[in-house]
PDB file of C-alpha atoms in Angstrom:
ATOM      1  CA  THR G   1     -39.262 -71.257 143.026  1.00 56.00           C
ATOM      2  CA  GLY G   2     -39.808 -67.892 141.451  1.00 64.00           C
ATOM      3  CA  SER G   3     -40.314 -65.934 138.251  1.00 69.00           C
ATOM      4  CA  TYR G   4     -37.323 -63.998 137.024  1.00 76.00           C
ATOM      5  CA  ASN G   5     -36.711 -61.523 134.197  1.00 78.00           C
ATOM      6  CA  ALA G   6     -33.451 -61.451 132.291  1.00 80.00           C
ATOM      7  CA  ARG G   7     -32.169 -59.159 129.536  1.00 82.00           C
ATOM      8  CA  THR G   8     -29.312 -59.697 127.164  1.00 85.00           C
ATOM      9  CA  SER G   9     -28.000 -57.132 124.710  1.00 87.00           C
ATOM     10  CA  VAL G  10     -25.471 -56.990 121.883  1.00 89.00           C
ATOM     11  CA  TRP G  11     -23.388 -53.801 121.929  1.00 87.00           C
ATOM     12  CA  TYR G  12     -20.670 -52.377 119.734  1.00 90.00           C
ATOM     13  CA  GLY G  13     -18.100 -52.646 122.521  1.00 90.00           C
ATOM     14  CA  TYR G  14     -17.155 -52.300 126.171  1.00 90.00           C
ATOM     15  CA  ASN G  15     -15.030 -49.647 127.902  1.00 91.00           C
ATOM     16  CA  SER G  16     -13.267 -51.347 130.836  1.00 90.00           C
ATOM     17  CA  SER G  17     -12.053 -48.065 132.340  1.00 91.00           C
ATOM     18  CA  THR G  18     -15.601 -46.672 132.661  1.00 90.00           C
ATOM     19  CA  ASN G  19     -17.294 -50.080 133.005  1.00 89.00           C
ATOM     20  CA  LEU G  20     -19.844 -48.981 130.345  1.00 89.00           C
ATOM     21  CA  MET G  21     -21.024 -50.471 127.089  1.00 90.00           C
ATOM     22  CA  ILE G  22     -20.200 -48.606 123.864  1.00 90.00           C
ATOM     23  CA  ALA G  23     -23.145 -47.667 121.617  1.00 89.00           C
ATOM     24  CA  PRO G  24     -24.799 -48.586 119.395  1.00 89.00           C
ATOM     25  CA  ARG G  25     -26.821 -51.435 120.864  1.00 88.00           C
ATOM     26  CA  PHE G  26     -27.647 -53.824 118.026  1.00 87.00           C
ATOM     27  CA  ASP G  27     -30.122 -56.194 119.643  1.00 86.00           C
ATOM     28  CA  VAL G  28     -32.025 -56.770 122.892  1.00 86.00           C
ATOM     29  CA  LYS G  29     -33.690 -59.927 124.101  1.00 87.00           C
ATOM     30  CA  ASP G  30     -35.927 -59.992 127.191  1.00 82.00           C
ATOM     31  CA  VAL G  31     -36.756 -63.343 128.731  1.00 79.00           C
ATOM     32  CA  GLN G  32     -39.040 -64.232 131.616  1.00 78.00           C
ATOM     33  CA  SER G  33     -38.516 -67.624 133.170  1.00 76.00           C
ATOM     34  CA  THR G  34     -39.713 -69.570 136.150  1.00 69.00           C
ATOM     35  CA  PHE G  35     -37.195 -71.841 137.780  1.00 67.00           C
ATOM     36  CA  ARG G  36     -36.494 -73.526 141.046  1.00 69.00           C
ATOM     37  CA  VAL G  37     -33.368 -72.781 143.029  1.00 73.00           C
ATOM     38  CA  VAL G  38     -31.829 -76.054 144.212  1.00 76.00           C
ATOM     39  CA  VAL G  39     -30.180 -75.993 147.618  1.00 87.00           C
ATOM     40  CA  ASP G  40     -28.363 -78.927 149.191  1.00 93.00           C
ATOM     41  CA  ALA G  41     -28.113 -78.345 152.937  1.00 95.00           C
ATOM     42  CA  ALA G  42     -28.287 -80.262 156.189  1.00 97.00           C
ATOM     43  CA  SER G  43     -28.125 -79.391 159.856  1.00 97.00           C
ATOM     44  CA  ILE G  44     -27.110 -81.331 162.950  1.00 98.00           C
ATOM     45  CA  ILE G  45     -30.133 -81.278 165.246  1.00 97.00           C
ATOM     46  CA  SER G  46     -28.580 -83.216 168.140  1.00 97.00           C
ATOM     47  CA  PHE G  47     -25.249 -84.793 169.099  1.00 97.00           C
ATOM     48  CA  GLN G  48     -25.575 -87.251 171.992  1.00 97.00           C
ATOM     49  CA  LEU G  49     -22.224 -88.382 173.382  1.00 95.00           C
ATOM     50  CA  PRO G  50     -21.146 -90.755 176.085  1.00 89.00           C
ATOM     51  CA  SER G  51     -19.998 -88.930 179.188  1.00 90.00           C
ATOM     52  CA  GLY G  52     -18.040 -89.822 182.266  1.00 93.00           C
ATOM     53  CA  ASP G  53     -15.155 -92.248 182.642  1.00 96.00           C
ATOM     54  CA  PHE G  54     -14.447 -95.230 180.401  1.00 96.00           C
ATOM     55  CA  LYS G  55     -11.853 -97.967 180.467  1.00 96.00           C
ATOM     56  CA  ARG G  56     -10.055 -99.497 177.522  1.00 95.00           C
ATOM     57  CA  GLY G  57     -12.286-102.091 175.909  1.00 94.00           C
ATOM     58  CA  ASP G  58     -15.559-100.447 177.035  1.00 95.00           C
ATOM     59  CA  SER G  59     -18.270-100.202 174.380  1.00 95.00           C
ATOM     60  CA  THR G  60     -20.477 -97.166 173.977  1.00 94.00           C
ATOM     61  CA  THR G  61     -22.849 -95.450 171.553  1.00 96.00           C
ATOM     62  CA  THR G  62     -23.023 -91.952 170.096  1.00 97.00           C
ATOM     63  CA  SER G  63     -26.074 -90.661 168.230  1.00 97.00           C
ATOM     64  CA  VAL G  64     -26.307 -87.826 165.726  1.00 98.00           C
ATOM     65  CA  THR G  65     -29.584 -86.463 164.344  1.00 98.00           C
ATOM     66  CA  ILE G  66     -29.438 -84.847 160.896  1.00 98.00           C
ATOM     67  CA  LYS G  67     -32.150 -82.739 159.246  1.00 98.00           C
ATOM     68  CA  ASN G  68     -32.373 -82.008 155.529  1.00 97.00           C
ATOM     69  CA  ILE G  69     -32.824 -78.219 155.443  1.00 96.00           C
ATOM     70  CA  GLY G  70     -32.297 -77.989 151.688  1.00 94.00           C
ATOM     71  CA  THR G  71     -34.723 -78.157 148.774  1.00 92.00           C
ATOM     72  CA  THR G  72     -33.670 -81.512 147.312  1.00 93.00           C
ATOM     73  CA  THR G  73     -34.400 -85.076 148.408  1.00 96.00           C
ATOM     74  CA  ARG G  74     -31.094 -86.795 149.038  1.00 97.00           C
ATOM     75  CA  SER G  75     -28.867 -88.648 151.511  1.00 98.00           C
ATOM     76  CA  PHE G  76     -25.952 -87.238 153.496  1.00 98.00           C
ATOM     77  CA  TRP G  77     -22.804 -88.653 155.113  1.00 98.00           C
ATOM     78  CA  VAL G  78     -22.084 -88.218 158.815  1.00 98.00           C
ATOM     79  CA  GLY G  79     -18.584 -88.401 160.284  1.00 97.00           C
ATOM     80  CA  LEU G  80     -17.632 -88.924 163.920  1.00 97.00           C
ATOM     81  CA  SER G  81     -14.156 -88.332 165.335  1.00 96.00           C
ATOM     82  CA  PHE G  82     -12.515 -88.173 168.731  1.00 96.00           C
ATOM     83  CA  GLN G  83      -9.410 -86.161 169.535  1.00 96.00           C
ATOM     84  CA  LYS G  84      -7.068 -88.044 171.835  1.00 96.00           C
ATOM     85  CA  PRO G  85      -5.226 -86.326 174.693  1.00 96.00           C
ATOM     86  CA  ASP G  86      -2.081 -86.166 172.501  1.00 95.00           C
ATOM     87  CA  GLY G  87      -3.980 -84.160 169.835  1.00 96.00           C
ATOM     88  CA  THR G  88      -4.270 -86.926 167.226  1.00 95.00           C
ATOM     89  CA  TRP G  89      -7.667 -88.018 165.932  1.00 95.00           C
ATOM     90  CA  TYR G  90      -9.503 -91.337 165.912  1.00 93.00           C
ATOM     91  CA  ASP G  91     -12.208 -91.615 163.239  1.00 94.00           C
ATOM     92  CA  VAL G  92     -15.230 -93.874 163.662  1.00 95.00           C
ATOM     93  CA  ALA G  93     -16.453 -95.319 160.333  1.00 95.00           C
ATOM     94  CA  PRO G  94     -18.788 -92.746 158.685  1.00 97.00           C
ATOM     95  CA  ARG G  95     -22.472 -93.520 158.132  1.00 97.00           C
ATOM     96  CA  GLN G  96     -24.862 -92.549 155.362  1.00 98.00           C
ATOM     97  CA  THR G  97     -28.394 -91.355 156.083  1.00 98.00           C
ATOM     98  CA  ASN G  98     -31.416 -92.720 154.295  1.00 98.00           C
ATOM     99  CA  THR G  99     -32.726 -90.572 151.467  1.00 98.00           C
ATOM    100  CA  LEU G 100     -34.303 -87.599 153.265  1.00 98.00           C
ATOM    101  CA  SER G 101     -36.954 -85.305 151.814  1.00 97.00           C
ATOM    102  CA  PRO G 102     -36.634 -81.601 152.648  1.00 96.00           C
ATOM    103  CA  GLY G 103     -37.620 -81.011 156.276  1.00 97.00           C
ATOM    104  CA  TYR G 104     -37.124 -84.644 157.325  1.00 98.00           C
ATOM    105  CA  SER G 105     -34.564 -85.893 159.817  1.00 98.00           C
ATOM    106  CA  GLN G 106     -32.884 -89.137 160.842  1.00 98.00           C
ATOM    107  CA  THR G 107     -30.916 -90.248 163.888  1.00 98.00           C
ATOM    108  CA  LEU G 108     -27.821 -92.360 163.249  1.00 98.00           C
ATOM    109  CA  SER G 109     -26.259 -94.419 166.040  1.00 97.00           C
ATOM    110  CA  PHE G 110     -22.543 -95.114 166.093  1.00 97.00           C
ATOM    111  CA  SER G 111     -21.517 -98.045 168.290  1.00 95.00           C
ATOM    112  CA  TRP G 112     -17.808 -98.141 169.033  1.00 93.00           C
ATOM    113  CA  THR G 113     -15.296 -99.504 171.502  1.00 94.00           C
ATOM    114  CA  ILE G 114     -12.576 -97.678 173.422  1.00 94.00           C
ATOM    115  CA  LEU G 115      -9.395 -99.064 171.891  1.00 92.00           C
ATOM    116  CA  ASN G 116      -7.170-101.268 174.041  1.00 93.00           C
ATOM    117  CA  ASP G 117      -4.249 -98.890 173.456  1.00 93.00           C
ATOM    118  CA  ALA G 118      -6.287 -95.684 173.972  1.00 94.00           C
ATOM    119  CA  PRO G 119      -4.282 -93.024 175.823  1.00 95.00           C
ATOM    120  CA  ILE G 120      -5.459 -92.097 179.320  1.00 96.00           C
ATOM    121  CA  GLY G 121      -7.096 -88.659 179.535  1.00 96.00           C
ATOM    122  CA  TYR G 122      -9.881 -86.458 178.202  1.00 96.00           C
ATOM    123  CA  TYR G 123     -11.227 -86.774 174.648  1.00 96.00           C
ATOM    124  CA  ASN G 124     -12.826 -84.082 172.491  1.00 97.00           C
ATOM    125  CA  ALA G 125     -15.573 -85.084 170.056  1.00 97.00           C
ATOM    126  CA  ARG G 126     -16.534 -83.818 166.601  1.00 97.00           C
ATOM    127  CA  THR G 127     -19.297 -84.721 164.206  1.00 98.00           C
ATOM    128  CA  GLY G 128     -19.985 -83.317 160.759  1.00 98.00           C
ATOM    129  CA  VAL G 129     -22.528 -83.798 157.998  1.00 98.00           C
ATOM    130  CA  TRP G 130     -21.000 -83.979 154.541  1.00 97.00           C
ATOM    131  CA  ASN G 131     -21.930 -84.150 150.876  1.00 96.00           C
ATOM    132  CA  GLY G 132     -20.356 -87.591 150.405  1.00 97.00           C
ATOM    133  CA  TYR G 133     -17.692 -90.105 151.326  1.00 97.00           C
ATOM    134  CA  ASN G 134     -14.886 -91.609 149.226  1.00 96.00           C
ATOM    135  CA  SER G 135     -14.245 -95.130 150.505  1.00 94.00           C
ATOM    136  CA  SER G 136     -11.074 -95.439 148.383  1.00 95.00           C
ATOM    137  CA  THR G 137      -9.354 -92.530 150.131  1.00 94.00           C
ATOM    138  CA  ASN G 138     -11.323 -92.776 153.389  1.00 93.00           C
ATOM    139  CA  LEU G 139     -12.073 -89.047 153.099  1.00 95.00           C
ATOM    140  CA  MET G 140     -15.316 -87.123 153.361  1.00 97.00           C
ATOM    141  CA  ILE G 141     -16.403 -85.190 150.252  1.00 96.00           C
ATOM    142  CA  ALA G 142     -17.032 -81.438 150.559  1.00 96.00           C
ATOM    143  CA  PRO G 143     -18.958 -79.425 151.236  1.00 96.00           C
ATOM    144  CA  ARG G 144     -19.387 -79.963 154.936  1.00 96.00           C
ATOM    145  CA  PHE G 145     -22.872 -78.658 155.679  1.00 97.00           C
ATOM    146  CA  ASP G 146     -22.629 -78.511 159.474  1.00 97.00           C
ATOM    147  CA  ALA G 147     -20.367 -79.544 162.362  1.00 97.00           C
ATOM    148  CA  ARG G 148     -20.447 -79.776 166.149  1.00 97.00           C
ATOM    149  CA  ASP G 149     -17.525 -79.925 168.578  1.00 97.00           C
ATOM    150  CA  VAL G 150     -17.634 -80.954 172.235  1.00 96.00           C
ATOM    151  CA  ALA G 151     -14.593 -80.385 174.445  1.00 96.00           C
ATOM    152  CA  SER G 152     -13.714 -82.978 177.103  1.00 95.00           C
ATOM    153  CA  ALA G 153     -16.643 -85.185 176.088  1.00 95.00           C
ATOM    154  CA  PHE G 154     -15.411 -88.169 178.121  1.00 96.00           C
ATOM    155  CA  ARG G 155     -12.327 -89.521 179.838  1.00 96.00           C
ATOM    156  CA  VAL G 156     -10.405 -92.769 179.458  1.00 96.00           C
ATOM    157  CA  VAL G 157      -9.112 -93.919 182.837  1.00 96.00           C
ATOM    158  CA  GLN G 158      -6.581 -96.500 183.912  1.00 91.00           C
ATOM    159  CA  GLN G 159      -7.785-100.075 184.222  1.00 79.00           C
ATOM    160  CA  ASP G 160      -8.255-101.324 187.754  1.00 69.00           C
ATOM    161  CA  SER G 161      -5.408-103.700 188.403  1.00 59.00           C
ATOM    162  CA  SER G 162      -5.841-106.616 190.706  1.00 52.00           C
ATOM    163  CA  SER G 163      -3.159-106.799 193.305  1.00 47.00           C
ATOM    164  CA  ILE G 164      -2.091-109.731 195.374  1.00 46.00           C
ATOM    165  CA  THR G 165      -2.480-108.862 199.020  1.00 50.00           C
ATOM    166  CA  SER G 166      -1.115-112.094 200.432  1.00 47.00           C
ATOM    167  CA  PHE G 167       0.065-115.429 199.363  1.00 50.00           C
ATOM    168  CA  THR G 168       1.188-118.605 200.997  1.00 51.00           C
ATOM    169  CA  ALA G 169       3.942-120.835 199.733  1.00 52.00           C
ATOM    170  CA  THR G 170       4.023-124.470 200.564  1.00 53.00           C
ATOM    171  CA  SER G 171       6.783-126.879 199.888  1.00 58.00           C
ATOM    172  CA  GLY G 172       6.063-130.308 198.795  1.00 53.00           C
TER     173      GLY G 172
END
């Protein structure tokens, strides 16, 4: 919030080569106004990821803490994605924060399961806080206020396979 002065003038013309107004000046209006600058902004305060080795079908949780660092009370959308070893991305369903006043934060928890067809290898993780989400197109709505990336966040390993060490056949 602040007080600002503005001046507007009506001139005979404008010379684009000199970037100057052409006299005479016919009228001048000075205005003083107080207004509030509105800023929508959010920051990722923490990004807590699972670590270590996981098998297909394992369930885990990721948490993301968002802080409203703007001047307006509003909600934000948080996306969570994992980059597979082959470079393609898997997106977890985005979540919306509660309505946050400036300076307030919220932690969102994303519970998800390693897919049964998940490729073996290391996964990168990315989270972002966005202006909105379009459920029709399944796309986040710009601007993206903040993002965090973590390389090799966790690894999907091969399932333990049971092996038969011996067996006895009987005839009957």
